[in-house]
Amino acid sequence: MDLDAITKHSALHIKPNGLILQYGTAGFRAKAEHLDHVMFRMGLLAVLRSKQTKSTIGVMVTASHNPEEDNGVKLIDPLGEMLAPSWEEHATCLANAEEQDMQRVLMDISEKAAVDLQRKAFVVIGRDTRPSSEKLSQSVIDGITVLGGQFHDYGLLTTPQLHYMVCCRNTHGGYGTATIEGYYQKLSKAFVELTKQAFCSGDENRSLKVDCANGIGALKLREMEHYFSQGLTVQLFNDGTKGKLNHLCGADFVKSHQKPPQGMEMKSNERCCSFDGDADRIVYYYRDTDGQFHLIDGDKIATLISSFLKELLLEVEESLNIGVVQTAYANGSSTRYLEEVMKVLFSKAAEMKIKQLAEELEDKKRKAAKMLENMINLFNQAAGDAISDMLVIEAILALKGLTVQQWDALYTDLPNRQLKVKVVDRQLISTTDAERRAVTPPGLQEAIDDLVKKYKLSRAFVRPSGTEDVVRVYAEADSQASADSLAREVSLAVCQLAGGVGESPQLGF
């Protein structure tokens, strides 16, 4: 490790005075102008991680659903998973080190993680379409090269596509070919094979409206659509030709405001969906004949997929269990449906060795096993992938002959509302029980508990954002009016007890 060279290059990427950042689930995120030093240092860290794991490591420059003026970075571990927690701590320590401490911190990380500094390192890089992303990617490359690492810059990619590239490289092609063409072919082949039976029956004119949040998803979906256009026609909106990234559009906007994105006209009962800025989130929605907006979020997506998988497992007479992982945001009705109707487990999903299984099955069972294999190829991305999610949803709806209304009617969501409360310092709030209960500041959880008692079928929780100084508030109850009222009251409690700033929280519709 040439510490003098690192110091010389680091002087070109100076850390702003007083800036402290925390690496979390979303990596680092902040205003783009504050991130040059972080990008350089994450290039350094990616090289150390590559040496330590003897694997290719990914670095993605993106801020996902954040506003266009923000940016961020996250590292991708060898099988396409998120960075290991112990290395999140290293990332935070390195990003916040003062210039004079850089050499010591790098050596400390190398010693604690038992990094063999003589090993070779290889890093792959991707970025989203933000105006700041290309320059910040160059800062990552500067960090990689000063430590002697090799790299491949994929340029513009969705976040899930870079996860795919990392996994492909580290499985030596076992997961797929580590090119954008390989990604398109793997997903589209699985989709076409899975839906062949449905489309042969005459339902060949399926159409879907897709809001791409003026982000990278539009570019990649347009490149990919001819691979599966025989089975599905996509109409792209907010495709980046005009409008700002994530502004009045995208999955986070639609979910939070429970209304369509700007720039998309919806006829009654049309299937529509929205990606976020880096295409790792998706929500579906439609308007009924009365003009009422219906959101179909991750809860119903998980229910649709798990119910279909369960049917296929019954077809092949396998007794494998299906597990569903839910976050604190999961609607109470979805949890009850999965537990009481679907009888699924809330634990890690069973490992399904589909290819081995198919070889042992008789003819009647082979078709279901093949469908399962294609389902896994479509849906088994290491990170959430809006494009693969979209394809697997469309495949299931086609195979089961379900309309979007019939899917929505599997169960009725409890009315809910999400709000954001601006605070001086989000770190004043800490949580436990999978982020469902507040530990600090004192008195906040007790206030929430008292408010929840006022409403029927209600619950509420707060959690600090991982990316900005806001607190996210979630509330649900037996009516929309009650959910809105509960969310508003909890937000006011956050303002009073956790240092709220600015205007009072608004419902946002």
Coordinates of C-alpha atoms in Angstrom, one line a residue:
M1 CA 0.0 0.0 0.0
D2 CA 1.6 3.3 -1.2
L3 CA 0.5 5.5 1.6
D4 CA 2.2 8.6 0.2
A5 CA 0.4 8.2 -3.1
I6 CA -2.9 7.8 -1.3
T7 CA -2.3 11.0 0.7
K8 CA -1.4 12.9 -2.5
H9 CA -4.6 11.7 -4.3
S10 CA -6.7 12.3 -1.3
A11 CA -5.7 15.9 -1.3
L12 CA -7.6 16.2 -4.6
H13 CA -10.8 14.9 -2.9
I14 CA -10.9 17.0 0.3
K15 CA -13.4 16.1 3.0
P16 CA -15.7 19.1 3.9
N17 CA -15.1 20.4 7.5
G18 CA -17.6 19.0 10.0
L19 CA -19.4 16.6 7.6
I20 CA -20.3 13.3 9.3
L21 CA -22.1 10.6 7.3
Q22 CA -23.3 7.1 8.3
Y23 CA -23.2 4.1 6.0
G24 CA -26.6 2.3 6.2
T25 CA -28.8 0.0 4.2
A26 CA -28.8 2.6 1.4
G27 CA -25.1 3.2 1.6
F28 CA -24.1 6.9 1.8
R29 CA -26.4 9.6 0.6
A30 CA -26.2 13.4 0.7
K31 CA -26.1 16.4 -1.5
A32 CA -23.9 15.5 -4.5
E33 CA -21.5 18.4 -3.9
H34 CA -20.5 16.9 -0.5
L35 CA -19.6 13.4 -1.8
D36 CA -16.4 13.6 -3.8
H37 CA -14.2 12.5 -0.9
V38 CA -16.6 9.7 0.0
M39 CA -16.5 8.3 -3.5
F40 CA -12.7 8.4 -3.6
R41 CA -12.6 6.6 -0.2
M42 CA -15.1 4.0 -1.2
G43 CA -12.9 3.2 -4.2
L44 CA -10.1 2.5 -1.7
L45 CA -12.4 0.4 0.5
A46 CA -13.7 -1.6 -2.4
V47 CA -10.1 -2.6 -3.3
L48 CA -9.5 -3.7 0.3
R49 CA -12.8 -5.7 0.4
S50 CA -11.9 -7.3 -2.9
K51 CA -8.5 -8.4 -1.6
Q52 CA -10.0 -9.7 1.6
T53 CA -12.8 -11.7 -0.1
K54 CA -10.7 -12.7 -3.1
S55 CA -13.7 -11.6 -5.2
T56 CA -15.0 -8.9 -7.5
I57 CA -16.7 -6.1 -5.5
G58 CA -19.3 -3.7 -6.9
V59 CA -19.6 0.1 -6.4
M60 CA -22.9 1.7 -7.4
V61 CA -23.2 5.5 -7.6
T62 CA -26.9 6.3 -7.0
A63 CA -29.3 7.9 -4.6
S64 CA -32.3 5.8 -5.7
H65 CA -35.5 7.6 -4.9
N66 CA -33.9 10.7 -3.5
P67 CA -34.2 14.1 -5.3
E68 CA -32.0 14.7 -8.3
E69 CA -29.6 17.0 -6.5
D70 CA -28.6 14.2 -4.1
N71 CA -26.3 11.3 -4.8
G72 CA -24.9 8.4 -3.0
V73 CA -22.8 5.2 -3.1
K74 CA -23.0 1.7 -1.9
L75 CA -20.8 -1.3 -2.1
I76 CA -21.9 -4.7 -3.4
D77 CA -20.5 -7.9 -1.9
P78 CA -19.4 -11.0 -3.8
L79 CA -22.8 -12.8 -4.4
G80 CA -24.6 -9.5 -5.2
E81 CA -25.7 -9.0 -1.6
M82 CA -25.4 -5.9 0.5
L83 CA -22.1 -5.0 2.2
A84 CA -21.4 -7.0 5.3
P85 CA -22.3 -5.1 8.5
S86 CA -18.7 -5.1 9.8
W87 CA -17.6 -3.4 6.6
E88 CA -20.4 -0.9 6.9
E89 CA -18.5 0.2 10.1
H90 CA -15.3 0.4 8.2
A91 CA -17.0 2.5 5.5
T92 CA -18.4 4.9 8.0
C93 CA -15.0 5.2 9.8
L94 CA -13.1 5.8 6.5
A95 CA -15.6 8.3 5.1
N96 CA -15.5 10.4 8.3
A97 CA -11.7 10.3 8.9
E98 CA -9.9 13.6 8.8
E99 CA -7.2 13.9 6.1
Q100 CA -4.3 13.5 8.6
D101 CA -5.9 10.3 9.9
M102 CA -6.4 8.6 6.5
Q103 CA -3.3 6.5 6.5
R104 CA -3.9 5.2 10.0
V105 CA -7.5 4.3 9.3
L106 CA -6.7 2.4 6.2
M107 CA -4.0 0.4 8.0
D108 CA -6.4 -0.2 10.9
I109 CA -9.1 -1.6 8.5
S110 CA -6.5 -3.8 6.8
E111 CA -5.3 -5.2 10.1
K112 CA -8.7 -5.8 11.6
A113 CA -10.1 -7.5 8.5
A114 CA -6.9 -9.4 7.9
V115 CA -6.5 -8.0 4.3
D116 CA -3.7 -9.5 2.3
L117 CA -2.4 -6.4 0.6
Q118 CA -0.4 -8.4 -1.9
R119 CA -3.5 -9.9 -3.5
K120 CA -5.0 -8.6 -6.7
A121 CA -8.3 -6.6 -6.6
F122 CA -11.1 -6.2 -9.1
V123 CA -14.0 -3.7 -8.8
V124 CA -17.0 -3.1 -11.1
I125 CA -18.7 0.2 -11.2
G126 CA -22.2 1.4 -12.3
R127 CA -24.0 4.7 -12.1
D128 CA -27.5 6.2 -12.5
T129 CA -28.5 9.1 -14.7
R130 CA -28.0 12.0 -12.2
P131 CA -26.0 14.9 -13.6
S132 CA -23.4 14.4 -10.9
S133 CA -23.0 10.6 -11.3
E134 CA -20.3 10.5 -14.0
K135 CA -17.9 12.8 -12.2
L136 CA -18.4 11.0 -8.9
S137 CA -17.8 7.7 -10.6
Q138 CA -14.4 9.1 -11.7
S139 CA -13.6 9.8 -8.1
V140 CA -14.4 6.1 -7.3
I141 CA -12.0 5.1 -10.1
D142 CA -9.3 7.4 -8.7
G143 CA -9.5 5.6 -5.4
I144 CA -9.4 2.1 -7.0
T145 CA -6.4 2.9 -9.2
V146 CA -4.3 4.5 -6.5
L147 CA -4.4 1.3 -4.5
G148 CA -3.5 -0.7 -7.6
G149 CA -6.9 -2.2 -8.2
Q150 CA -8.3 -3.2 -11.6
F151 CA -11.8 -2.1 -12.6
H152 CA -14.5 -2.3 -15.2
D153 CA -16.8 0.6 -15.6
Y154 CA -20.2 -0.5 -16.8
G155 CA -21.4 3.1 -17.0
L156 CA -25.2 3.6 -16.9
L157 CA -26.9 0.7 -15.1
T158 CA -29.8 0.1 -12.8
T159 CA -28.7 -0.8 -9.3
P160 CA -30.0 -4.4 -9.6
Q161 CA -28.0 -4.8 -12.9
L162 CA -24.8 -4.1 -11.1
H163 CA -25.7 -6.6 -8.4
Y164 CA -26.3 -9.1 -11.2
M165 CA -22.9 -8.3 -12.8
V166 CA -21.1 -8.9 -9.5
C167 CA -22.8 -12.2 -8.8
C168 CA -22.1 -13.4 -12.4
R169 CA -18.4 -12.6 -12.2
N170 CA -18.0 -14.3 -8.8
T171 CA -19.8 -17.5 -9.9
H172 CA -17.7 -17.6 -13.1
G173 CA -20.8 -17.4 -15.2
G174 CA -22.8 -19.9 -13.2
Y175 CA -25.5 -17.2 -12.4
G176 CA -25.4 -15.7 -15.9
T177 CA -23.2 -13.8 -18.3
A178 CA -21.8 -10.6 -16.8
T179 CA -22.9 -8.3 -19.6
I180 CA -26.0 -6.1 -20.1
E181 CA -26.9 -8.5 -23.0
G182 CA -26.6 -11.4 -20.6
Y183 CA -29.0 -9.8 -18.1
Y184 CA -31.6 -9.0 -20.8
Q185 CA -31.4 -12.6 -22.3
K186 CA -31.6 -14.3 -18.9
L187 CA -34.7 -12.4 -17.7
S188 CA -36.5 -12.3 -21.1
K189 CA -35.9 -16.0 -21.8
A190 CA -37.4 -16.9 -18.5
F191 CA -40.4 -14.6 -19.1
V192 CA -41.0 -15.9 -22.6
E193 CA -40.8 -19.6 -21.5
L194 CA -43.0 -19.0 -18.5
T195 CA -45.7 -17.2 -20.4
K196 CA -45.6 -19.3 -23.6
Q197 CA -48.7 -21.3 -22.6
A198 CA -50.8 -18.3 -21.7
F199 CA -49.9 -16.4 -24.9
C200 CA -50.6 -19.4 -27.1
S201 CA -54.2 -19.4 -25.8
G202 CA -54.8 -16.0 -27.5
D203 CA -54.1 -13.4 -24.9
E204 CA -51.3 -11.8 -26.8
N205 CA -52.1 -8.1 -26.5
R206 CA -51.2 -7.4 -22.9
S207 CA -50.1 -3.8 -22.3
L208 CA -48.6 -2.1 -19.3
K209 CA -48.0 1.6 -18.6
V210 CA -44.7 2.1 -16.8
D211 CA -43.6 5.3 -15.0
C212 CA -39.8 5.3 -15.0
A213 CA -39.3 8.2 -12.6
N214 CA -37.2 10.0 -15.2
G215 CA -34.4 7.6 -14.3
I216 CA -32.2 4.8 -15.5
G217 CA -35.1 2.3 -15.7
A218 CA -36.4 4.0 -18.8
L219 CA -33.1 3.6 -20.7
K220 CA -32.7 0.0 -19.8
L221 CA -36.3 -1.0 -20.3
R222 CA -36.3 0.5 -23.7
E223 CA -33.2 -1.5 -24.6
M224 CA -34.8 -4.6 -23.3
E225 CA -38.4 -4.4 -24.5
H226 CA -37.9 -6.0 -27.9
Y227 CA -36.7 -9.2 -26.2
F228 CA -40.2 -9.8 -24.7
S229 CA -42.4 -7.5 -26.8
Q230 CA -44.2 -10.5 -28.3
G231 CA -45.8 -11.2 -24.9
L232 CA -46.0 -7.7 -23.4
T233 CA -46.1 -4.2 -24.7
V234 CA -44.8 -1.5 -22.3
Q235 CA -45.7 2.2 -22.7
L236 CA -43.0 4.3 -21.0
F237 CA -43.8 7.5 -19.1
N238 CA -41.5 9.9 -17.3
D239 CA -38.7 8.5 -19.4
G240 CA -36.1 11.2 -18.8
T241 CA -36.6 13.2 -22.0
K242 CA -38.2 16.0 -19.8
G243 CA -38.8 16.4 -16.1
K244 CA -36.5 15.9 -13.1
L245 CA -35.6 12.6 -11.6
N246 CA -38.1 11.4 -9.0
H247 CA -40.0 14.7 -9.1
L248 CA -43.7 14.2 -8.8
C249 CA -43.2 10.7 -10.2
G250 CA -41.7 7.3 -9.3
A251 CA -42.5 4.5 -6.9
D252 CA -41.8 6.5 -3.7
F253 CA -44.1 9.4 -4.8
V254 CA -46.9 7.1 -5.8
K255 CA -46.7 5.1 -2.6
S256 CA -46.5 8.1 -0.3
H257 CA -49.1 10.3 -2.0
Q258 CA -51.3 7.4 -3.2
K259 CA -52.0 9.1 -6.5
P260 CA -50.7 8.6 -10.1
P261 CA -47.4 10.2 -11.2
Q262 CA -47.4 13.4 -13.1
G263 CA -47.5 12.9 -16.9
M264 CA -49.5 9.6 -17.0
E265 CA -53.1 9.5 -18.1
M266 CA -54.9 6.5 -16.7
K267 CA -58.1 5.0 -18.1
S268 CA -60.2 2.9 -15.8
N269 CA -58.8 -0.6 -15.0
E270 CA -55.5 -0.1 -16.9
R271 CA -52.5 -1.8 -15.3
C272 CA -49.8 0.8 -14.4
C273 CA -46.6 0.6 -12.4
S274 CA -43.9 2.9 -11.2
F275 CA -40.1 2.3 -10.8
D276 CA -37.9 4.5 -8.6
G277 CA -34.8 6.4 -9.8
D278 CA -32.5 3.4 -9.9
A279 CA -35.1 0.7 -10.7
D280 CA -34.9 -1.4 -7.6
R281 CA -38.5 -0.6 -6.4
I282 CA -41.8 -1.1 -8.0
V283 CA -45.5 -0.5 -7.2
Y284 CA -48.6 -1.2 -9.3
Y285 CA -51.8 0.8 -9.4
Y286 CA -55.0 1.4 -11.3
R287 CA -58.2 3.5 -11.3
D288 CA -61.6 1.7 -11.0
T289 CA -64.7 2.6 -13.0
D290 CA -65.6 5.2 -10.4
G291 CA -62.2 6.9 -10.8
Q292 CA -60.9 5.8 -7.4
F293 CA -57.1 5.2 -7.3
H294 CA -56.0 1.8 -6.0
L295 CA -52.3 1.1 -5.0
I296 CA -50.9 -2.4 -5.2
D297 CA -47.6 -2.4 -3.3
G298 CA -45.1 -4.9 -2.1
D299 CA -47.5 -6.7 0.2
K300 CA -49.8 -7.8 -2.6
I301 CA -46.9 -8.4 -4.9
A302 CA -45.5 -10.8 -2.4
T303 CA -48.9 -12.4 -1.9
L304 CA -49.4 -12.9 -5.7
I305 CA -45.9 -14.5 -6.1
S306 CA -46.0 -16.7 -3.0
S307 CA -49.5 -18.0 -3.9
F308 CA -48.3 -18.9 -7.4
L309 CA -45.2 -20.7 -6.1
K310 CA -47.3 -22.6 -3.6
E311 CA -49.6 -23.8 -6.4
L312 CA -46.6 -25.0 -8.5
L313 CA -45.1 -26.8 -5.5
L314 CA -48.4 -28.6 -5.0
E315 CA -48.3 -29.6 -8.7
V316 CA -44.9 -31.2 -8.3
E317 CA -46.0 -32.8 -5.0
E318 CA -43.2 -31.2 -3.1
S319 CA -43.7 -30.2 0.6
L320 CA -41.2 -27.4 0.6
N321 CA -42.2 -24.4 2.8
I322 CA -42.5 -20.9 1.4
G323 CA -41.3 -18.0 3.5
V324 CA -42.2 -14.4 3.3
V325 CA -40.2 -11.6 4.8
Q326 CA -42.1 -8.5 5.7
T327 CA -41.0 -5.1 7.0
A328 CA -42.7 -3.0 9.6
Y329 CA -44.5 -1.2 6.7
A330 CA -46.4 -4.4 5.8
N331 CA -50.1 -3.8 5.9
G332 CA -51.8 -5.7 8.8
S333 CA -54.3 -7.2 6.4
S334 CA -51.5 -8.8 4.3
T335 CA -50.0 -10.3 7.3
R336 CA -53.3 -11.9 8.4
Y337 CA -53.9 -13.2 4.8
L338 CA -50.5 -14.8 4.5
E339 CA -50.7 -16.4 8.0
E340 CA -54.3 -17.5 8.0
V341 CA -55.1 -18.2 4.3
M342 CA -51.8 -18.9 2.6
K343 CA -50.3 -20.6 5.7
V344 CA -46.8 -19.3 4.8
L345 CA -43.8 -19.0 7.2
F346 CA -42.3 -15.7 8.2
S347 CA -38.8 -17.0 8.0
K348 CA -36.1 -17.6 5.5
A349 CA -37.3 -18.9 2.2
A350 CA -36.8 -22.6 1.4
E351 CA -34.0 -23.4 -1.0
M352 CA -35.5 -25.0 -4.1
K353 CA -33.1 -27.1 -6.2
I354 CA -35.3 -26.9 -9.2
K355 CA -33.0 -28.3 -11.9
Q356 CA -32.3 -31.5 -9.8
L357 CA -36.0 -31.8 -9.0
A358 CA -37.0 -31.6 -12.7
E359 CA -34.8 -34.6 -13.6
E360 CA -36.7 -36.8 -11.1
L361 CA -40.2 -35.9 -12.1
E362 CA -42.6 -37.6 -14.4
D363 CA -44.1 -35.9 -17.5
K364 CA -47.0 -34.3 -15.7
K365 CA -44.8 -32.7 -13.1
R366 CA -42.1 -31.6 -15.5
K367 CA -44.1 -28.6 -16.7
A368 CA -44.6 -27.2 -13.2
A369 CA -40.9 -27.8 -12.4
K370 CA -39.9 -25.9 -15.5
M371 CA -42.2 -23.1 -14.6
L372 CA -40.6 -23.0 -11.2
E373 CA -37.2 -22.8 -12.7
N374 CA -38.2 -19.8 -14.9
M375 CA -39.8 -18.2 -11.8
I376 CA -36.5 -18.5 -10.0
N377 CA -34.6 -17.1 -13.0
L378 CA -36.9 -14.1 -13.1
F379 CA -37.3 -13.4 -9.4
N380 CA -34.1 -14.6 -7.7
Q381 CA -32.1 -11.4 -8.0
A382 CA -30.0 -10.7 -5.0
A383 CA -31.4 -7.2 -4.7
G384 CA -34.9 -5.9 -5.4
D385 CA -35.2 -5.5 -9.2
A386 CA -38.1 -3.5 -10.6
I387 CA -37.7 -5.0 -14.1
S388 CA -37.6 -8.6 -13.0
D389 CA -40.4 -8.0 -10.5
M390 CA -42.5 -6.5 -13.4
L391 CA -41.9 -9.5 -15.6
V392 CA -42.7 -12.0 -13.0
I393 CA -45.9 -10.2 -12.0
E394 CA -47.0 -9.9 -15.7
A395 CA -46.2 -13.6 -16.2
I396 CA -48.3 -14.7 -13.2
L397 CA -51.3 -12.5 -14.1
A398 CA -51.2 -13.9 -17.7
L399 CA -50.9 -17.5 -16.6
K400 CA -53.7 -17.2 -14.0
G401 CA -55.9 -15.1 -16.2
L402 CA -56.1 -12.5 -13.5
T403 CA -57.1 -8.8 -14.1
V404 CA -55.5 -6.2 -12.0
Q405 CA -58.8 -5.8 -10.1
Q406 CA -59.0 -9.5 -9.3
W407 CA -55.4 -9.4 -8.0
D408 CA -56.2 -6.4 -5.9
A409 CA -59.3 -8.2 -4.4
L410 CA -57.2 -11.0 -2.9
Y411 CA -57.6 -9.1 0.4
T412 CA -58.5 -5.5 1.4
D413 CA -55.7 -3.4 2.8
L414 CA -56.3 -1.5 6.0
P415 CA -56.3 2.2 5.1
N416 CA -52.9 3.7 5.8
R417 CA -50.9 6.9 5.5
Q418 CA -47.2 7.7 5.4
L419 CA -45.7 11.1 6.3
K420 CA -42.3 12.7 6.6
V421 CA -41.3 14.9 9.5
K422 CA -38.3 17.2 9.1
V423 CA -36.1 17.1 12.2
V424 CA -32.8 18.7 13.3
D425 CA -31.1 15.4 13.7
R426 CA -32.6 12.1 12.8
Q427 CA -30.2 10.2 15.0
L428 CA -32.1 11.5 18.0
I429 CA -34.6 8.7 17.2
S430 CA -33.6 5.1 17.7
T431 CA -35.8 2.0 17.3
T432 CA -36.1 -1.6 18.2
D433 CA -38.4 -4.6 17.3
A434 CA -37.7 -4.3 13.6
E435 CA -38.1 -0.5 13.7
R436 CA -41.6 -0.8 15.1
R437 CA -41.0 0.8 18.5
A438 CA -39.1 3.9 19.4
V439 CA -36.5 3.7 22.1
T440 CA -35.4 7.4 22.0
P441 CA -36.3 10.2 22.6
P442 CA -37.9 9.5 26.0
G443 CA -41.7 9.6 25.9
L444 CA -42.2 9.2 22.2
Q445 CA -43.2 5.6 22.1
E446 CA -45.6 6.2 25.1
A447 CA -47.2 9.0 23.2
I448 CA -47.6 6.8 20.1
D449 CA -49.1 4.1 22.2
D450 CA -51.7 6.5 23.7
L451 CA -52.6 7.8 20.2
V452 CA -53.0 4.3 18.7
K453 CA -55.6 3.4 21.5
K454 CA -57.9 6.1 20.1
Y455 CA -58.5 4.3 16.8
K456 CA -59.9 0.9 15.7
L457 CA -57.6 -1.7 14.1
S458 CA -54.8 0.8 14.3
R459 CA -51.1 0.8 14.7
A460 CA -48.4 3.3 14.0
F461 CA -44.6 3.6 14.2
V462 CA -41.8 6.0 13.4
R463 CA -38.3 5.5 12.1
P464 CA -35.5 7.8 11.1
S465 CA -34.7 8.0 7.4
G466 CA -31.4 6.4 6.4
T467 CA -30.7 9.2 3.9
E468 CA -31.9 12.5 5.1
D469 CA -32.9 14.4 8.3
V470 CA -36.5 13.3 8.3
V471 CA -38.5 10.9 10.4
R472 CA -40.9 8.6 8.5
V473 CA -44.3 8.1 10.1
Y474 CA -46.6 5.1 9.2
A475 CA -50.2 4.7 10.5
E476 CA -53.0 2.4 9.6
A477 CA -56.6 2.2 11.0
D478 CA -60.1 1.0 10.1
S479 CA -60.8 4.0 7.9
Q480 CA -58.8 6.4 5.7
A481 CA -59.9 9.3 7.9
S482 CA -58.7 7.6 11.0
A483 CA -55.4 6.6 9.4
D484 CA -54.9 10.2 8.2
S485 CA -55.7 11.6 11.7
L486 CA -53.5 9.1 13.5
A487 CA -50.6 9.8 11.1
R488 CA -51.0 13.6 11.7
E489 CA -51.1 13.2 15.5
V490 CA -48.1 10.9 15.6
S491 CA -46.2 13.4 13.4
L492 CA -47.0 16.3 15.7
A493 CA -45.7 14.1 18.6
V494 CA -42.5 13.6 16.7
C495 CA -42.2 17.4 16.1
Q496 CA -42.7 18.1 19.8
L497 CA -40.4 15.4 21.2
A498 CA -37.8 14.9 18.5
G499 CA -36.9 18.4 17.3
G500 CA -39.2 19.0 14.4
V501 CA -38.3 21.9 12.1
G502 CA -40.1 23.8 9.3
E503 CA -43.8 23.5 8.5
S504 CA -46.1 21.1 10.2
P505 CA -46.4 17.7 8.4
Q506 CA -48.9 17.6 5.5
L507 CA -50.9 14.6 4.2
G508 CA -49.5 15.2 0.7
F509 CA -52.6 14.7 -1.4

